[in-house]
């Protein structure tokens, strides 16, 4: 068991992580997602069987929803307060309810009391996603009136908290490009007012896709900036 734990720790330390540019910005989609083993694919982590492809002459990324759920995230390592602004463009195909394709941001640190080391290790064995304590999902709502709503998580000690922010919505707004910018630090503080945001780091950014009737969303220009 001790040898196994040592190997896992070494592998975790070797996982490539994207770093901020000196300007304090980071292009989350550069390089675009590539399957494990492909060129530039080392920083991307996959859970499930993704249906993802560059489109629009390589300027955007299409994520297709269907019968299986999956996640595709890029391993990051940047202080939340250094580059708290998340910007992106999206073009969302219609969906009967809240859209199954969502942006996801994972955070580590900042919590008053982290789960025991053994519990965090077991959590890591259950999922390939980088270690994290908090998650913000950013969704397209079923109605345009949902825009700006924040669904707060139930706070439970030792449990990863997940909040959901509705950045835009409505079938009437689908099928066209929209540019968005949000302050992740504000959403983090509203979601977990008992945390200390100055110690929180962005551990990953990417996408989660629910199993749902066939639909898709395209994303471009996903950046973190100060």
XYZ file of C-alpha atoms in Angstrom, residues 1-212:
212
model
C 0.000 0.000 0.000
C 2.822 2.426 0.865
C 4.434 1.778 -2.524
C 1.111 2.354 -4.297
C 0.606 5.671 -2.520
C 4.127 6.771 -3.429
C 3.552 5.954 -7.103
C 0.256 7.861 -7.123
C 1.888 10.897 -5.593
C 4.684 10.863 -8.154
C 2.223 10.539 -11.037
C 0.143 13.388 -9.671
C 3.191 15.655 -9.464
C 4.119 14.865 -13.058
C 0.754 15.860 -14.565
C 1.325 18.826 -16.932
C -0.375 22.048 -15.877
C -1.012 25.173 -17.921
C 0.532 28.340 -16.504
C -0.435 31.992 -16.799
C 1.391 34.262 -19.211
C 3.424 37.100 -17.597
C 0.566 39.431 -18.588
C -1.742 37.531 -16.246
C -3.784 35.954 -19.040
C -4.269 32.361 -20.135
C -5.979 31.007 -23.246
C -7.759 27.944 -21.902
C -8.414 26.482 -25.342
C -4.815 26.785 -26.581
C -3.887 24.128 -27.349
C -7.307 22.744 -28.272
C -8.374 19.545 -26.584
C -6.609 16.484 -27.994
C -7.188 12.837 -27.024
C -4.728 11.349 -24.518
C -1.438 10.590 -26.235
C -2.003 13.078 -29.047
C 0.155 16.160 -29.570
C -0.559 18.879 -26.970
C -2.970 16.583 -25.166
C -1.030 16.148 -21.912
C -2.685 19.006 -20.026
C -6.197 17.818 -20.910
C -7.964 15.285 -18.722
C -10.910 13.206 -19.884
C -13.672 11.464 -17.957
C -16.000 9.333 -20.038
C -16.057 9.199 -23.847
C -16.090 12.767 -25.188
C -17.549 13.891 -28.500
C -15.417 17.003 -29.035
C -13.905 18.500 -32.185
C -12.428 21.767 -33.478
C -14.839 23.444 -35.941
C -15.270 26.764 -37.759
C -11.873 26.337 -39.460
C -10.304 25.553 -36.100
C -11.403 28.751 -34.362
C -13.900 27.114 -31.979
C -14.574 23.834 -30.210
C -17.811 21.867 -30.597
C -19.095 19.625 -27.811
C -21.869 17.209 -28.670
C -24.323 15.936 -26.073
C -25.912 12.531 -26.506
C -26.500 9.326 -24.638
C -23.412 9.459 -22.386
C -22.090 11.988 -19.898
C -18.458 13.097 -20.040
C -16.031 15.760 -18.852
C -13.052 17.383 -20.573
C -10.890 19.741 -18.492
C -7.477 21.380 -18.764
C -5.216 21.082 -15.728
C -4.378 24.595 -14.496
C -2.530 26.053 -11.542
C -3.200 29.736 -10.965
C -4.333 31.827 -7.965
C -7.973 32.809 -8.289
C -7.330 36.462 -7.423
C -4.446 36.777 -9.904
C -6.690 36.289 -12.955
C -10.282 36.192 -11.713
C -12.051 37.152 -14.953
C -13.321 34.374 -17.186
C -14.224 35.360 -20.728
C -15.620 33.219 -23.520
C -17.868 33.140 -26.579
C -20.501 30.482 -27.128
C -23.052 29.453 -29.698
C -25.566 27.058 -28.212
C -27.961 24.813 -30.111
C -31.534 24.629 -28.752
C -32.301 22.282 -25.863
C -35.689 21.566 -24.240
C -34.431 22.434 -20.743
C -31.215 23.741 -19.182
C -28.477 23.002 -21.697
C -26.487 19.806 -20.979
C -23.145 21.324 -22.114
C -21.607 23.531 -19.419
C -18.347 25.225 -18.577
C -16.755 24.002 -15.351
C -14.085 25.560 -13.133
C -12.458 23.644 -10.269
C -10.786 25.272 -7.257
C -8.422 23.958 -4.609
C -7.528 25.623 -1.307
C -9.391 28.451 0.353
C -11.565 26.173 2.470
C -11.370 26.574 6.246
C -10.805 22.871 6.815
C -9.725 20.532 4.044
C -10.775 16.865 4.113
C -8.230 14.417 5.553
C -5.399 13.449 3.206
C -6.610 9.849 2.902
C -10.101 10.998 1.936
C -8.692 13.295 -0.745
C -6.541 10.463 -2.074
C -9.537 8.125 -2.355
C -11.485 10.865 -4.125
C -8.618 11.110 -6.601
C -8.792 7.379 -7.260
C -12.499 7.655 -8.087
C -12.064 10.375 -10.717
C -9.231 11.449 -13.045
C -10.021 15.136 -12.467
C -7.332 17.187 -10.681
C -7.668 17.541 -6.916
C -10.272 20.180 -6.048
C -12.432 21.395 -3.172
C -14.963 23.593 -4.980
C -16.588 23.625 -8.413
C -18.440 26.327 -10.327
C -20.475 25.203 -13.327
C -21.581 27.833 -15.850
C -24.747 26.998 -17.732
C -27.139 28.139 -20.447
C -30.562 28.370 -18.824
C -33.899 27.157 -20.125
C -35.189 30.754 -20.009
C -33.558 34.102 -20.735
C -34.979 35.276 -17.395
C -32.589 32.930 -15.566
C -29.566 34.971 -16.616
C -27.447 35.956 -13.596
C -28.997 33.379 -11.254
C -26.616 31.569 -8.912
C -27.717 28.261 -7.422
C -25.784 27.943 -4.196
C -24.405 24.636 -2.917
C -25.205 22.961 0.346
C -22.089 23.318 2.495
C -20.985 19.995 3.966
C -17.622 19.463 5.624
C -15.349 17.251 3.562
C -17.632 17.353 0.499
C -16.789 19.104 -2.768
C -19.229 21.984 -3.111
C -20.687 22.759 -6.539
C -22.514 25.957 -7.460
C -24.269 26.683 -10.754
C -24.225 30.082 -12.444
C -26.613 30.848 -15.321
C -24.704 33.111 -17.710
C -27.401 33.303 -20.397
C -30.367 31.293 -21.608
C -33.469 30.910 -23.679
C -34.229 29.189 -26.967
C -34.678 32.618 -28.554
C -30.974 33.348 -27.917
C -29.691 30.027 -29.248
C -28.013 29.591 -32.620
C -25.943 32.784 -32.443
C -22.649 33.830 -30.895
C -22.558 35.636 -27.527
C -19.519 37.035 -25.723
C -19.479 36.757 -21.920
C -17.219 37.911 -19.081
C -17.748 37.012 -15.429
C -15.825 37.573 -12.205
C -15.051 34.123 -10.815
C -13.840 35.588 -7.519
C -17.254 37.201 -6.930
C -19.087 33.965 -7.746
C -16.702 32.045 -5.481
C -17.286 34.410 -2.552
C -21.051 34.332 -3.013
C -21.020 30.543 -3.200
C -18.723 29.953 -0.209
C -18.683 33.059 2.012
C -16.855 31.147 4.750
C -13.834 30.436 2.517
C -10.778 32.646 2.161
C -10.622 33.371 -1.573
C -7.055 34.647 -1.455
C -5.847 31.079 -0.872
C -8.012 29.537 -3.595
C -6.341 28.388 -6.810
C -7.942 27.471 -10.111
C -7.152 23.776 -10.509
C -8.871 23.153 -13.833
C -11.192 24.628 -16.433
C -13.152 22.892 -19.151
C -16.492 21.312 -19.843
C -19.002 18.871 -18.407
C -21.691 17.328 -20.585
C -24.741 15.505 -19.281
C -26.345 12.515 -20.957
C -29.222 14.130 -22.831
